[in-house]
PDB file of C-alpha atoms in Angstrom:
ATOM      1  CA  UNK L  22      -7.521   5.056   7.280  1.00  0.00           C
ATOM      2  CA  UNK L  23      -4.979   6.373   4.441  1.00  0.00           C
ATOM      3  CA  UNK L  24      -2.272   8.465   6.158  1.00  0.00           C
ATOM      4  CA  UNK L  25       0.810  10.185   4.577  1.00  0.00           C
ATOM      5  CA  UNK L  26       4.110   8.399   4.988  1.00  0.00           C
ATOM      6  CA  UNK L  27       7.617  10.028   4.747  1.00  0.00           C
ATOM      7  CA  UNK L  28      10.706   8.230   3.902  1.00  0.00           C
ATOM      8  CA  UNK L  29      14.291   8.829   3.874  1.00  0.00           C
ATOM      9  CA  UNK L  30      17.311   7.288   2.475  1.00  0.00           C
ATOM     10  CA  UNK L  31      20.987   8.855   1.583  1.00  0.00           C
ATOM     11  CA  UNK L  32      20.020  12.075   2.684  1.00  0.00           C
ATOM     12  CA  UNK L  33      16.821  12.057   0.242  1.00  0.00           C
ATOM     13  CA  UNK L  34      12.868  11.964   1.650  1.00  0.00           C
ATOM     14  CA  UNK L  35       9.834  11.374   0.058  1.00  0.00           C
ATOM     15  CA  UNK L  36       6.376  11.027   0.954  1.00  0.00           C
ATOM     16  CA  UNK L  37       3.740   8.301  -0.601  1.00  0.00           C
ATOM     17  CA  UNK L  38       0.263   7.269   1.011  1.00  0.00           C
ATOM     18  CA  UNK L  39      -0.328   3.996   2.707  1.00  0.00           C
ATOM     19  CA  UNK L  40      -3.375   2.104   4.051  1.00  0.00           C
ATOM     20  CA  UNK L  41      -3.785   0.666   6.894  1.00  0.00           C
ATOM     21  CA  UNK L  42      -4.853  -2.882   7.040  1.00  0.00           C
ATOM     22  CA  UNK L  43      -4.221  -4.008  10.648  1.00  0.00           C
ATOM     23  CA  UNK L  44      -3.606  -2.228  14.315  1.00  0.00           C
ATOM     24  CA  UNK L  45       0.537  -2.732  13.387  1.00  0.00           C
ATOM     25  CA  UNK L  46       0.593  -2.575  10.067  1.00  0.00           C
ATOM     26  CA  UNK L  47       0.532  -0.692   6.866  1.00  0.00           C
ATOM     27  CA  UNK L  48       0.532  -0.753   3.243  1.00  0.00           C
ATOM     28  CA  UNK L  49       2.125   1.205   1.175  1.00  0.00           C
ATOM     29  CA  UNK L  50       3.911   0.860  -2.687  1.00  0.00           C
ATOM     30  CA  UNK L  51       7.187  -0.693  -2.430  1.00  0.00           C
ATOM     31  CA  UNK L  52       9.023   2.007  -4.761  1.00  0.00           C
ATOM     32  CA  UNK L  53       7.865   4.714  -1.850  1.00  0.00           C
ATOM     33  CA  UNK L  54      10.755   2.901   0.542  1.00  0.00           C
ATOM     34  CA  UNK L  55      13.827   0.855   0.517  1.00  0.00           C
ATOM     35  CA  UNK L  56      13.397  -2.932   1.750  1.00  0.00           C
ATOM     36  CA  UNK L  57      14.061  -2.633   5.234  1.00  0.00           C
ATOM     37  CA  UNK L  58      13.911   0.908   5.860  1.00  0.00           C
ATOM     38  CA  UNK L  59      12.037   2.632   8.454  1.00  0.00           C
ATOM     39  CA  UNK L  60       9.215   5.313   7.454  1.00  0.00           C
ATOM     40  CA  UNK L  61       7.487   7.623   9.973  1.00  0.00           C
ATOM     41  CA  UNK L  62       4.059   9.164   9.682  1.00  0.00           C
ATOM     42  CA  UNK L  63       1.385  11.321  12.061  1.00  0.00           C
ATOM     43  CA  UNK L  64      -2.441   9.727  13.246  1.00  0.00           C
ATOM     44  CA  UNK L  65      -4.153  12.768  14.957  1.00  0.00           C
ATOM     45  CA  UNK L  66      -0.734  14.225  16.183  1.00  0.00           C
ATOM     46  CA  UNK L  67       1.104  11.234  17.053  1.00  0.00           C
ATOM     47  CA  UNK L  68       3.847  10.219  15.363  1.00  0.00           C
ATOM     48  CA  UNK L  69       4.202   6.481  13.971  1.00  0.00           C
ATOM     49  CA  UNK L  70       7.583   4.662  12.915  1.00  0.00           C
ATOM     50  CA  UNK L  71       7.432   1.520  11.460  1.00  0.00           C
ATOM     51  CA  UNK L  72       9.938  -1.131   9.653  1.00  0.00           C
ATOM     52  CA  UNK L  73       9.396  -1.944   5.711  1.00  0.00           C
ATOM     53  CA  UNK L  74       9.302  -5.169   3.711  1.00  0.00           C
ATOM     54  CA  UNK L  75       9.163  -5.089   0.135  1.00  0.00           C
ATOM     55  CA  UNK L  76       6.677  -8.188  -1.485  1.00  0.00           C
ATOM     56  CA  UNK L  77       9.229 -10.990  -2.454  1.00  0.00           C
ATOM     57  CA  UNK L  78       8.677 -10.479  -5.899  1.00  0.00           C
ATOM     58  CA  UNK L  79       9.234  -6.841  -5.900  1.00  0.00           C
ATOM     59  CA  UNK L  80      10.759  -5.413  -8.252  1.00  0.00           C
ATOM     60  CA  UNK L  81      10.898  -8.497 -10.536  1.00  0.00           C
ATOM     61  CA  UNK L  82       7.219  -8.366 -10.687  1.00  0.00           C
ATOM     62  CA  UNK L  83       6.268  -5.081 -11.584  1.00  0.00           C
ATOM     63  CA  UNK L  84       2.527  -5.408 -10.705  1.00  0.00           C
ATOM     64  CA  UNK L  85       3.501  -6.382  -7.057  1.00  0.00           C
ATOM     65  CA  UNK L  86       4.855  -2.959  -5.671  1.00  0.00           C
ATOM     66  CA  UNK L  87       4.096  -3.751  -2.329  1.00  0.00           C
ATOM     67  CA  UNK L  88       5.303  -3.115   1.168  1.00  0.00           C
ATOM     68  CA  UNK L  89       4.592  -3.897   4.165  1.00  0.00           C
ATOM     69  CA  UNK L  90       5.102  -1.981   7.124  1.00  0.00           C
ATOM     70  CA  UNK L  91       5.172  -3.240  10.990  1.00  0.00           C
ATOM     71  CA  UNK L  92       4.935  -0.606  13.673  1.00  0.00           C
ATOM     72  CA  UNK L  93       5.682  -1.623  17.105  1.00  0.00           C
ATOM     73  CA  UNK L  94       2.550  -0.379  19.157  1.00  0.00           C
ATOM     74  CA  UNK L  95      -0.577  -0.403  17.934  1.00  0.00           C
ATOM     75  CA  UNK L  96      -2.368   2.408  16.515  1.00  0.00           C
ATOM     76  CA  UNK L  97      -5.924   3.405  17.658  1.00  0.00           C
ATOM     77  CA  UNK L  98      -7.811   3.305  14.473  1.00  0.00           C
ATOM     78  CA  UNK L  99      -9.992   0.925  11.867  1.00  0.00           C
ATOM     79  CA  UNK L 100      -8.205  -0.505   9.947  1.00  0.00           C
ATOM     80  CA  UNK L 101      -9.003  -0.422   6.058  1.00  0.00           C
ATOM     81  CA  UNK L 102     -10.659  -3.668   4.877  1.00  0.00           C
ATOM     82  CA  UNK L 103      -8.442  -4.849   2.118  1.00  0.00           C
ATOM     83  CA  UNK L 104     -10.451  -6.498  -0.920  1.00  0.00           C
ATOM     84  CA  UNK L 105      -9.081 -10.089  -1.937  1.00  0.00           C
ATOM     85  CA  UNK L 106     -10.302  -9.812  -5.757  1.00  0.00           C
ATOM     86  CA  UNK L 107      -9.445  -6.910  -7.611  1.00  0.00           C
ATOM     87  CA  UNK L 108     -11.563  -4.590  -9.666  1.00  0.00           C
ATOM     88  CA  UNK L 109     -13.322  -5.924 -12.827  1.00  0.00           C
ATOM     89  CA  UNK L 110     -12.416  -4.319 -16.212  1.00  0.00           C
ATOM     90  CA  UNK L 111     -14.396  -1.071 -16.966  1.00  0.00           C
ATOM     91  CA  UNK L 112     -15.337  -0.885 -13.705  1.00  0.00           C
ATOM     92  CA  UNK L 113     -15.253   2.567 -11.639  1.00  0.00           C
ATOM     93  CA  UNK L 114     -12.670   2.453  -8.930  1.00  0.00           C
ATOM     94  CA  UNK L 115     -11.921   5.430  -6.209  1.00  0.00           C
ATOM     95  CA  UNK L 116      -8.159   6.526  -5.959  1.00  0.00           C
ATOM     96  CA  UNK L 117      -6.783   7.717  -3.306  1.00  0.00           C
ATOM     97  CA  UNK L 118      -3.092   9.576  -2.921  1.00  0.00           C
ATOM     98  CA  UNK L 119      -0.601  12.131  -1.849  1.00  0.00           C
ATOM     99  CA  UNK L 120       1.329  11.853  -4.981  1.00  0.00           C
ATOM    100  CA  UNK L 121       1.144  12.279  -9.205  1.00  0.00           C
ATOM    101  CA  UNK L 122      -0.851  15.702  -9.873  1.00  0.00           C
ATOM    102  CA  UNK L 123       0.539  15.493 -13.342  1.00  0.00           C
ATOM    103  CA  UNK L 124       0.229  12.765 -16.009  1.00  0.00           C
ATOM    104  CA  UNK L 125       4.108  11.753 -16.571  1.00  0.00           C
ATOM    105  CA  UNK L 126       3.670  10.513 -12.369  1.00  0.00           C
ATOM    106  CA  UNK L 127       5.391  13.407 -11.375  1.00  0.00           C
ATOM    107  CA  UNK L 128       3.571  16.559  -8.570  1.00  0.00           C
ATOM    108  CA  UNK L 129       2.295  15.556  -5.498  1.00  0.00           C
ATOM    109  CA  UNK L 130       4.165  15.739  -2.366  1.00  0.00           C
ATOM    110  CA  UNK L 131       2.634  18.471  -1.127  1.00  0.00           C
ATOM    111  CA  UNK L 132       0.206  17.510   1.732  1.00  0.00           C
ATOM    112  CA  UNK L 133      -2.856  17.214  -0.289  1.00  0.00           C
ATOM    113  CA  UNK L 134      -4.864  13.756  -0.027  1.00  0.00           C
ATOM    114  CA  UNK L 135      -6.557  13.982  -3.182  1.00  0.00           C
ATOM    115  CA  UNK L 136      -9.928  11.793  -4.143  1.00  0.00           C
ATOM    116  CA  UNK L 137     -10.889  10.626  -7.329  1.00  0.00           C
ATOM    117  CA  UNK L 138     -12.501   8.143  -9.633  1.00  0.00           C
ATOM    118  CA  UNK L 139     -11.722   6.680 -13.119  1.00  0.00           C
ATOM    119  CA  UNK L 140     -12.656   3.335 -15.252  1.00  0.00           C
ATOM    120  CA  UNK L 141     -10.222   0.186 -14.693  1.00  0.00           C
ATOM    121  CA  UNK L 142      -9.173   0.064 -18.275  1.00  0.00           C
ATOM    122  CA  UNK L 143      -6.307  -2.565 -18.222  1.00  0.00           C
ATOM    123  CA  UNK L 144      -5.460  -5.237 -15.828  1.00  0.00           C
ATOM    124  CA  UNK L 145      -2.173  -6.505 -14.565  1.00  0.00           C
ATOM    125  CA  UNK L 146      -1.189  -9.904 -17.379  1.00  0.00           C
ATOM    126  CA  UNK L 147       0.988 -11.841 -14.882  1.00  0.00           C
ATOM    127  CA  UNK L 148      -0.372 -10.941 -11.189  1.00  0.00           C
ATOM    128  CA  UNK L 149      -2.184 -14.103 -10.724  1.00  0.00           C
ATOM    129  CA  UNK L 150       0.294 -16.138 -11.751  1.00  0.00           C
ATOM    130  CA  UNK L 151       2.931 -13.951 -10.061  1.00  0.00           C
ATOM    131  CA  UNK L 152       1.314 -13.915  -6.388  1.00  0.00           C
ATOM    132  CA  UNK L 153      -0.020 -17.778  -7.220  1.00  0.00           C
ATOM    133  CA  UNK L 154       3.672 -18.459  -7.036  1.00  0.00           C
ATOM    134  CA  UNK L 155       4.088 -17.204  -3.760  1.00  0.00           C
ATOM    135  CA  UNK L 156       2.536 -17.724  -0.561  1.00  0.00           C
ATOM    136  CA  UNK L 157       0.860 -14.773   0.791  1.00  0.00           C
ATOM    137  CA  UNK L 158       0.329 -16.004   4.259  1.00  0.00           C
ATOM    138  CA  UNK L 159       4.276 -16.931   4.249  1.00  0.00           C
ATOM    139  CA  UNK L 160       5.053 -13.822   3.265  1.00  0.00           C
ATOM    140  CA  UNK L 161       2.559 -12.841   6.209  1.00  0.00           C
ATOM    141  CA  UNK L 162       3.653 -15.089   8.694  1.00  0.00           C
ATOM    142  CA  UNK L 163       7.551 -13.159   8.413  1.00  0.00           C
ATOM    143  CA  UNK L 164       6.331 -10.738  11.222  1.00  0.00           C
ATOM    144  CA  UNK L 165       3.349  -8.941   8.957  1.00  0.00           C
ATOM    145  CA  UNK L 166      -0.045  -9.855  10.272  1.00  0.00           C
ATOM    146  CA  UNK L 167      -3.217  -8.329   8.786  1.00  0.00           C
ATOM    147  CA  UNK L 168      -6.372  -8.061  10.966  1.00  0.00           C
ATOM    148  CA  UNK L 169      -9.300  -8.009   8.087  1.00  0.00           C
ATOM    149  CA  UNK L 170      -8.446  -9.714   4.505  1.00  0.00           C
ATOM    150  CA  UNK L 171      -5.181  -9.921   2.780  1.00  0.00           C
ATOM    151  CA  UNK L 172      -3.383  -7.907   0.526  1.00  0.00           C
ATOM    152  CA  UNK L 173      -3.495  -9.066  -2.788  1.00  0.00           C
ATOM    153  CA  UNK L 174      -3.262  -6.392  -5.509  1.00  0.00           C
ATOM    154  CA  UNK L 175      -1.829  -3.370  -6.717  1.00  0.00           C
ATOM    155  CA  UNK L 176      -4.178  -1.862  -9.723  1.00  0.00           C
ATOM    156  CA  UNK L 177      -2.245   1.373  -9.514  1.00  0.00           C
ATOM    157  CA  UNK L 178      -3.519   2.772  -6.530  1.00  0.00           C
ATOM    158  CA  UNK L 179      -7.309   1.857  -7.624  1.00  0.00           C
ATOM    159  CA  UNK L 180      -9.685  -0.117  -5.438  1.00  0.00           C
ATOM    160  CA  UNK L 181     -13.727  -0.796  -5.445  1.00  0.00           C
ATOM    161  CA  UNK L 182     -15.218   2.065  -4.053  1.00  0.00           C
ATOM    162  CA  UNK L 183     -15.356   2.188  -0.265  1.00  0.00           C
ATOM    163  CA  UNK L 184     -12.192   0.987   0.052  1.00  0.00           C
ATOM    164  CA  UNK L 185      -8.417   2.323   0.544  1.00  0.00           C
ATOM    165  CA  UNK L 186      -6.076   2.775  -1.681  1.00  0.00           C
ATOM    166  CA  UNK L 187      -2.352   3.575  -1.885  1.00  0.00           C
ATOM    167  CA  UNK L 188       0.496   5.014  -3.801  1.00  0.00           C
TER     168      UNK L 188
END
């Protein structure tokens, strides 16, 4: 399930797509919140909260814009399974977002959950090494618990197809 998340901080809100990967918790791109923040967001008319943590290495590593977010009661819906390899070069992935209708990454915001496809052309250089220097299940075991697979990637917002994405 992808859902639409709004966040606000100094009087300024935004809105960026997450996945979700377990019956608490989300994913989402760590430049969509501020580390620590709350962001709320609707599942067939119920509205979610649910508390932030950027990826360790976020910002420093650039590839790993990653958050995630804990809600405190569960939410009735599959969660997303999350791949543990990312996509191969030239290989066709599915994106999936609320945001960047226009090439310079700016648009979007406007309620539309837009569906795409488009060739992996470049891969992150330092991501393995990057999230080989941290422990994801530490990170994990801070309060963030997955039920199916573990986050490992952001290829902006591209996954295999058949699987979530986020931005």
């Amino acid at each position: 399930e992808v859902v639409r998340i709004r966040s606000c901080s100094g009087g300024r809100c935004s809105s960026c797509t997450a996945t979700i990967v377990g019956k608490r918790t989300i994913l989402s791109a760590g430049h969509c919140m501020a580390n620590g923040s709350e962001i709320q967001f609707m599942i067939d008319q119920r509205e979610y909260k649910a508390k932030c943590q950027h990826h360790p290495l976020y910002p420093d590593g650039e590839d790993i814009d990653m958050a995630l977010c804990t809600t405190a009661q569960d939410m009735d819906v599959k969660a997303a399974h999350v791949s543990k390899s990312g996509p191969s070069l030239k290989e066709t992935v599915t994106l999936i977002g609320y945001g960047c209708t226009k090439e310079d990454g700016a648009g979007g915001n406007d309620g539309i959950l837009r569906v795409g496809e488009a060739p992996v052309i470049q891969l992150p250089k330092d991501t393995v090494r990057q999230l080989s220097a941290f422990s994801f299940k530490k990170w994990l075991r801070t309060g963030h618990r997955f039920d199916h697979g573990s986050a490992r990637r952001k290829y902006s917002s591209a996954t295999k197809p058949g699987r979530a994405a986020f931005h």
